[in-house]
Coordinates of C-alpha atoms in Angstrom, one line a residue:
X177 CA -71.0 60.7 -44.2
X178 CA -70.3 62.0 -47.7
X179 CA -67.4 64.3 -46.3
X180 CA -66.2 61.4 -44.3
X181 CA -66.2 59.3 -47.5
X182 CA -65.0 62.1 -49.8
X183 CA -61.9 62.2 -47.4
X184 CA -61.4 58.7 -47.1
X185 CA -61.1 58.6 -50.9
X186 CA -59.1 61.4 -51.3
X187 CA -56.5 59.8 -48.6
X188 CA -56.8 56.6 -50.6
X189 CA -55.9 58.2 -53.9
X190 CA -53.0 60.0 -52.5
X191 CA -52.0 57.1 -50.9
X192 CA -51.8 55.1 -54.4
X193 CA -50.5 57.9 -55.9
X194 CA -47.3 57.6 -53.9
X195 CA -46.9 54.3 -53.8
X196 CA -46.6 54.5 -57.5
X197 CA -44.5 57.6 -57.1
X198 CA -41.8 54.7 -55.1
X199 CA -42.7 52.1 -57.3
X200 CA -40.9 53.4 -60.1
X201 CA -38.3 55.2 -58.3
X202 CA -37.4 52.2 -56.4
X203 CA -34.9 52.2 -54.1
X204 CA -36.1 55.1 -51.9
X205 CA -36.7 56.0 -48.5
X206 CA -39.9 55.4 -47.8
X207 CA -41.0 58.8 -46.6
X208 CA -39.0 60.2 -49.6
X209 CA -42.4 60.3 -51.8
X210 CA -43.5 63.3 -49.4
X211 CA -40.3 65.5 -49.4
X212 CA -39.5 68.6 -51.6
X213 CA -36.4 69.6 -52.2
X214 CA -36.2 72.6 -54.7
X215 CA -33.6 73.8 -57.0
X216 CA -32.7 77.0 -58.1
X217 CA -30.1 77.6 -60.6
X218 CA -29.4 81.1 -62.3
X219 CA -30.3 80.7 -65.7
X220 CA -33.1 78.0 -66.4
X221 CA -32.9 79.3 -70.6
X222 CA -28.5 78.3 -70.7
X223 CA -28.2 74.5 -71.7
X224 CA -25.3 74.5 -68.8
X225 CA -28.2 74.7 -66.1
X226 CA -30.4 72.4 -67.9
X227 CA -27.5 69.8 -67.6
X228 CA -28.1 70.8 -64.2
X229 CA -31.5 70.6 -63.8
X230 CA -31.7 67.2 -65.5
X231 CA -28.8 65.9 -62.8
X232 CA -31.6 67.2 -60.4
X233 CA -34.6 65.7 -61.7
X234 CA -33.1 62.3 -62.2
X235 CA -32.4 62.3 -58.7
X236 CA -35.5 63.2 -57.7
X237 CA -37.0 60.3 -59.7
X238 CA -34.3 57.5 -58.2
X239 CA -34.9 59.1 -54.8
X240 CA -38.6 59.7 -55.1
X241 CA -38.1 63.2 -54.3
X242 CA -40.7 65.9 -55.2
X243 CA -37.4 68.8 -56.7
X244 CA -39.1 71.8 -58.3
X245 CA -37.1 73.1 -61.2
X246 CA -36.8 77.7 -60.1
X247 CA -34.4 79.7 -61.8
X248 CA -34.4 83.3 -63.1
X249 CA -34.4 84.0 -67.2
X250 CA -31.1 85.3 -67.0
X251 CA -27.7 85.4 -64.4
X252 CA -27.9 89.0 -63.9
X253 CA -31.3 88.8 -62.6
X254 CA -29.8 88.9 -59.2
X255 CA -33.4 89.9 -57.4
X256 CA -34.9 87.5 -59.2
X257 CA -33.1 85.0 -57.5
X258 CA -33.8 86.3 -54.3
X259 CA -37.4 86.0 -54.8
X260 CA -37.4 83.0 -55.8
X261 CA -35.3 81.8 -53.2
X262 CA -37.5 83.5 -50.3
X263 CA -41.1 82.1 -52.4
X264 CA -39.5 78.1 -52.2
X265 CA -38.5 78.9 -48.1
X266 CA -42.0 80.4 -48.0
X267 CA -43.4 76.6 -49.0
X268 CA -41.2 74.6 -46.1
X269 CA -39.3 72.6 -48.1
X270 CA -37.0 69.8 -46.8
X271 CA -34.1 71.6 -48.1
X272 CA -33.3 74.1 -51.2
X273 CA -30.2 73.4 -53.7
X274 CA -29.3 76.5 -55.0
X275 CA -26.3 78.1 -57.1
X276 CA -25.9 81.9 -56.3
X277 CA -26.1 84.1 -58.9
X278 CA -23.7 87.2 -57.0
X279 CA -21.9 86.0 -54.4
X280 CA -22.2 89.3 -52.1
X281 CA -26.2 89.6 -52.7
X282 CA -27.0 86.5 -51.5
X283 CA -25.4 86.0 -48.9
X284 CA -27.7 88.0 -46.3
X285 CA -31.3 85.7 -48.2
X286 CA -29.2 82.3 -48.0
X287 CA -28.2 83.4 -44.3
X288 CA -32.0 84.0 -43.8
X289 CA -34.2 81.2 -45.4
X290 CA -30.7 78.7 -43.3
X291 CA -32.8 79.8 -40.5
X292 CA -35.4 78.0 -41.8
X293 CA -34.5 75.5 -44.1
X294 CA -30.6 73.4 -44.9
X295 CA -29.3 74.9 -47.6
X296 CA -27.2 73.0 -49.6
X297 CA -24.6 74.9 -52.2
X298 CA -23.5 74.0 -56.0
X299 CA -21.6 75.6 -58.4
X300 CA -20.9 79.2 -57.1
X301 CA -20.4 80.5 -53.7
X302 CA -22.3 83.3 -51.6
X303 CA -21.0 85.5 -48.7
X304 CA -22.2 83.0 -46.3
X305 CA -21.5 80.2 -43.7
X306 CA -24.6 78.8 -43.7
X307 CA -24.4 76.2 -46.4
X308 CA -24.8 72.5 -45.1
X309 CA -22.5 70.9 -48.0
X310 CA -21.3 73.1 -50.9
X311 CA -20.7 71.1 -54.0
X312 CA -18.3 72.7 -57.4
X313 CA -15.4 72.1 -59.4
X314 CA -12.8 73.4 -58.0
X315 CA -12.9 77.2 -59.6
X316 CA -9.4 78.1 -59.2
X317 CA -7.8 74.8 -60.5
X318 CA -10.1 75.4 -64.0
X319 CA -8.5 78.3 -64.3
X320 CA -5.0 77.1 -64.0
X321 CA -6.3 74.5 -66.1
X322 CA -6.9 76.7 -68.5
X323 CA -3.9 78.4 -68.8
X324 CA -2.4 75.6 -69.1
X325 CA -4.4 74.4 -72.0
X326 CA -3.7 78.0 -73.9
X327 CA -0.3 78.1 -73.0
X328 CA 0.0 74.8 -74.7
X329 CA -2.7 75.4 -77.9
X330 CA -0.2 78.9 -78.6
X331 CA 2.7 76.4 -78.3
X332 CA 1.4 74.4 -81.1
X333 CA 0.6 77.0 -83.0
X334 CA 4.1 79.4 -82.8
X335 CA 6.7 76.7 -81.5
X336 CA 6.6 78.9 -78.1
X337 CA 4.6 80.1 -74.9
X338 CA 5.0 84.0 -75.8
X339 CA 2.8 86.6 -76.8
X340 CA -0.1 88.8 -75.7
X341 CA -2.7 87.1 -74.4
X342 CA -6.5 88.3 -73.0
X343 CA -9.5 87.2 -70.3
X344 CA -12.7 87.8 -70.5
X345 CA -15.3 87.3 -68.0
X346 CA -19.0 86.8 -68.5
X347 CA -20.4 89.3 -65.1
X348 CA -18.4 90.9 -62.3
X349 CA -18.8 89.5 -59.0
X350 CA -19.8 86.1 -59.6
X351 CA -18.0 83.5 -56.9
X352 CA -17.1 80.9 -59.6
X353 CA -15.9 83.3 -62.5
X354 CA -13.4 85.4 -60.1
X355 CA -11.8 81.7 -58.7
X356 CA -11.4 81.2 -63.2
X357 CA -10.0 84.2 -63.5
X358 CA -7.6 84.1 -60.4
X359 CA -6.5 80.6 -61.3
X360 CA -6.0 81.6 -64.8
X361 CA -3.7 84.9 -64.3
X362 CA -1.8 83.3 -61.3
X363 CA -1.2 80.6 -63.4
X364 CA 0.3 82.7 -66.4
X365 CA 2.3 84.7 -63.7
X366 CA 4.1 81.9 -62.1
X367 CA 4.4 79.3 -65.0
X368 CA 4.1 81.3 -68.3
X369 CA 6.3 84.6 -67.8
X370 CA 6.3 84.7 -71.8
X371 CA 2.6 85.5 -71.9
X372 CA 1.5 89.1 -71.2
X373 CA -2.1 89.4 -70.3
X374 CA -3.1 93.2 -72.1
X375 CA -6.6 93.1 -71.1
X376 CA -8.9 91.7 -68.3
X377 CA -12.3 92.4 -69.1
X378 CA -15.8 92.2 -67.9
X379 CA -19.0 91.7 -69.9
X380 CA -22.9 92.0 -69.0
X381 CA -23.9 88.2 -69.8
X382 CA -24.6 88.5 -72.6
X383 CA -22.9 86.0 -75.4
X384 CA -23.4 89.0 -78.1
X385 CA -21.5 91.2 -75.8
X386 CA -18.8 88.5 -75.5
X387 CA -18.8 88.7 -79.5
X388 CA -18.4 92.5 -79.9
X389 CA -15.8 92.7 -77.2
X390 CA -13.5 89.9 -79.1
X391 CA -14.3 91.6 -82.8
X392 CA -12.4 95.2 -80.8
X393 CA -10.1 93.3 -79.3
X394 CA -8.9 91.6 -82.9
X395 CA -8.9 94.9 -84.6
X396 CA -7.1 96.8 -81.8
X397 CA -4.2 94.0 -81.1
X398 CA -2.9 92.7 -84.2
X399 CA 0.2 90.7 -82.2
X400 CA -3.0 89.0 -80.2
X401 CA -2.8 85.1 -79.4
X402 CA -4.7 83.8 -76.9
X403 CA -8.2 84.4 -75.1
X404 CA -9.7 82.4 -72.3
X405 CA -12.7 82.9 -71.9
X406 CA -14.5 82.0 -68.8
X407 CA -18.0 80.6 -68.8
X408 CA -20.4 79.6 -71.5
X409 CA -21.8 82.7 -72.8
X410 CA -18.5 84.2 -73.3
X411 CA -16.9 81.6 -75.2
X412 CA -20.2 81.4 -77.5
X413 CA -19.3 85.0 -78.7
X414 CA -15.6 84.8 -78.4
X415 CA -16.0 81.5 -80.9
X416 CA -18.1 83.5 -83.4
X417 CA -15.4 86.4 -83.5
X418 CA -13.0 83.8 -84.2
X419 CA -15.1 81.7 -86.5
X420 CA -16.3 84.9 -88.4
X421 CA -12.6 86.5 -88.7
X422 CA -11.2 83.2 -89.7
X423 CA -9.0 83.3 -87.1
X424 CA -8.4 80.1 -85.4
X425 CA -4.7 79.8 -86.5
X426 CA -3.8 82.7 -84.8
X427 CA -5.5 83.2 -82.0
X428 CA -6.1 80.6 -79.9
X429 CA -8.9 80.7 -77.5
X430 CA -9.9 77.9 -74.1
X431 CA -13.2 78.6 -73.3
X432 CA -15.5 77.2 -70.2
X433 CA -18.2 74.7 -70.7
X434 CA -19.6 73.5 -73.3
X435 CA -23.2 73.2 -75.5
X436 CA -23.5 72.2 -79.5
X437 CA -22.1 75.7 -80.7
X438 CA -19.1 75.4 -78.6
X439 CA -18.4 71.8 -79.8
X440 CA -18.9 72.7 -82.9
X441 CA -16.7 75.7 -82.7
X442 CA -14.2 73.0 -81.2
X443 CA -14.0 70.9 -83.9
X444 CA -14.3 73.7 -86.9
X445 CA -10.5 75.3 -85.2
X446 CA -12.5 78.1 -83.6
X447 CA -12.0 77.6 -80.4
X448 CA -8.7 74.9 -79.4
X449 CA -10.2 73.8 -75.6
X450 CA -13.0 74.0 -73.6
X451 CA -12.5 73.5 -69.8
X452 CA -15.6 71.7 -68.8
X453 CA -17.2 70.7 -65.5
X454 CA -20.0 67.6 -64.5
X455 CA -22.5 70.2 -64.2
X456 CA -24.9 66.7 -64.4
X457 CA -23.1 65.4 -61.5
X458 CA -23.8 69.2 -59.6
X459 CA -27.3 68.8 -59.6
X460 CA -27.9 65.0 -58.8
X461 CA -25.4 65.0 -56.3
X462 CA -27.3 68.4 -55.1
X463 CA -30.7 66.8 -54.8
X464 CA -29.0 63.8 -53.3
X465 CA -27.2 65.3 -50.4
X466 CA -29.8 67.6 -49.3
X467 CA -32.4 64.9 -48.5
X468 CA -29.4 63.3 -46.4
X469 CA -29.1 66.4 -44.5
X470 CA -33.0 66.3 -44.4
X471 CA -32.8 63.2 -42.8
X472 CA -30.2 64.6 -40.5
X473 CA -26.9 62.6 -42.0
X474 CA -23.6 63.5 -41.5
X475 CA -22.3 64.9 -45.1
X476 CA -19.1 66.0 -46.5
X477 CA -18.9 70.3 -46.3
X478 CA -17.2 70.7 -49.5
X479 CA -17.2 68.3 -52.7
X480 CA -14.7 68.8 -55.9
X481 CA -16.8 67.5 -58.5
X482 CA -14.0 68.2 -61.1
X483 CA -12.8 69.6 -64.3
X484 CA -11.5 68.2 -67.8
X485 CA -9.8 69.9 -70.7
X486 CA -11.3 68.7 -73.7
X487 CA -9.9 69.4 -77.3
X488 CA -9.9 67.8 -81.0
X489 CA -7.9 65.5 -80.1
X490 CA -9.8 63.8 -77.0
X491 CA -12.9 64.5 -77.5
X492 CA -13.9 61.2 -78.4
X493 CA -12.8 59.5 -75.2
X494 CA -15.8 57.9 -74.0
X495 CA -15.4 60.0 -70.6
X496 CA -14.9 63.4 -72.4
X497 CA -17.5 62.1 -74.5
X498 CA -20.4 61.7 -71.6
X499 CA -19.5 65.1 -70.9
X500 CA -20.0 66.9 -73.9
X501 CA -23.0 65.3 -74.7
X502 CA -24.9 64.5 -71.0
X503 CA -28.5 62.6 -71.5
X504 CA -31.1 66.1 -70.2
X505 CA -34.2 64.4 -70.9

């Protein structure tokens, strides 16, 4: 009789514990309180996936979804991910949201826990068909965005869209970076013949990388003008070479996303755009359609969840605004 009664209490507790769960979280599906949905982004330290994860874990809390926060410690750790993905299939999750650190390496393990699980896509793509819905800015139209942006910030600085001009990417083979970086010079090649692009260069992810790539790249092209620099980290160290050199007059540099040192670089002179996404919207949005597809619902494949140029001058918008400074707590 004890077990009997231990069980009965143990049901009753759980059973009050998720009523509470949709209580609060009210509305929800009302077998939401019992679904995981995990979500694995590739670097849980970099504020731009804790914009993510806080998109996610709102979500879960309107939806009354169980979402497990996994990540590796840094984008490189490409195996890391892999495990990580392959331990949250391993628990039978409703779904897994997940943003692919190297688009070739995953795309065998995302292929592999599909079988199992719906997969649901943000940010980056892998070498795979198996995603359910696949939800990112639109990676190619940043980096014409960006072009734009420098070709107009070197405009405003020399009366004309001429001179020498360089990208720099944060890791090779990363899905999102190489559609920046083919927007961005097939943008300069059709629209801005007066800008020459003398250097198109990798870096390791690291931001201090990013920094001692810029400080060579200043010394060894005095006629330099303009840098875009693709992702986060990059732009941090591309800022600090600028900021550090006292060079925001001359060189003009777009970076990609955006935290307090980048702002802050934006507003100092350092750095004359930032192109930057709803990486907020990315995971909500995430969490959101995988427990529609874990409901079986019809959802859209692919989702633009766009991409603003922010400067000096807008900043302040009350749109730009929410962006620059999302609520990830």
């Amino acid at each position: 009789m004890s077990f009997v009664k231990s069980l009965l209490s143990r049901r009753a507790f759980t059973a009050l514990a998720g009523a509470a769960v949709i209580a609060t979280a009210m509305p929800a599906p009302s077998f939401a309180a019992d679904v995981t949905i995990p979500i694995i982004v590739k670097d849980t330290t970099s504020f731009y996936w804790q914009i993510v994860l806080a998109g996610a874990r709102k979500a879960g809390k309107d939806l009354g979804v169980n979402v497990p926060e996994l990540g590796a410690q840094a984008e490189s750790d490409v195996n890391g991910q892999i495990s990580i993905l392959e331990n949250a299939v391993a628990g039978k999750p409703a779904a897994v949201v997940i943003s692919p650190t190297e688009f070739k390496a995953l795309g065998k393990p995302i292929d592999e826990a599909a079988k199992s699980v719906p997969i649901i896509g943000i940010d980056s793509g892998a070498d795979s068909k198996a995603f359910k819905s696949f939800l990112t800015t639109d990676n190619v139209q940043g980096g014409r965005i960006a072009a734009d942006g420098l070709a107009a910030a070197i405009k405003g600085a020399t009366g004309k869209e001429e001179g020498e001009v360089v990208i720099l990417t944060n890791l090779p083979g990363v899905g999102s970076l190489e559609q920046r970086r083919e927007g961005f010079l097939d943008q300069v090649k059709t629209k801005y013949p007066g800008l020459k692009v003398i250097a198109d260069k990798y870096g390791d992810g690291q931001a201090t990388t990013g920094l001692n790539m810029m400080t060579d790249l200043i010394t060894a092209n005095p006629n330099l003008v303009g840098i875009f620099a693709s992702n986060l980290i990059m732009a941090q160290g591309v800022g600090q070479a600028i900021a550090e050199n006292k060079l925001g007059e001359k060189i003009k540099v777009i970076g990609f996303d955006s935290d307090d040192k980048t702002v802050g670089f934006l507003k100092d002179g350092a750095i004359a755009g930032l192109v930057v996404q709803d990486p907020y919207r990315m995971g909500y949005d995430g969490v959101k359609t995988a427990l529609a597809v874990s409901k079986g619902e019809k959802v859209e494949e692919n989702v633009d969840t766009g991409a603003n140029l922010v400067t000096k001058a807008n900043m302040a918008d009350p749109k730009i605004d929410a962006l620059l400074n999302p609520k990830i707590k």
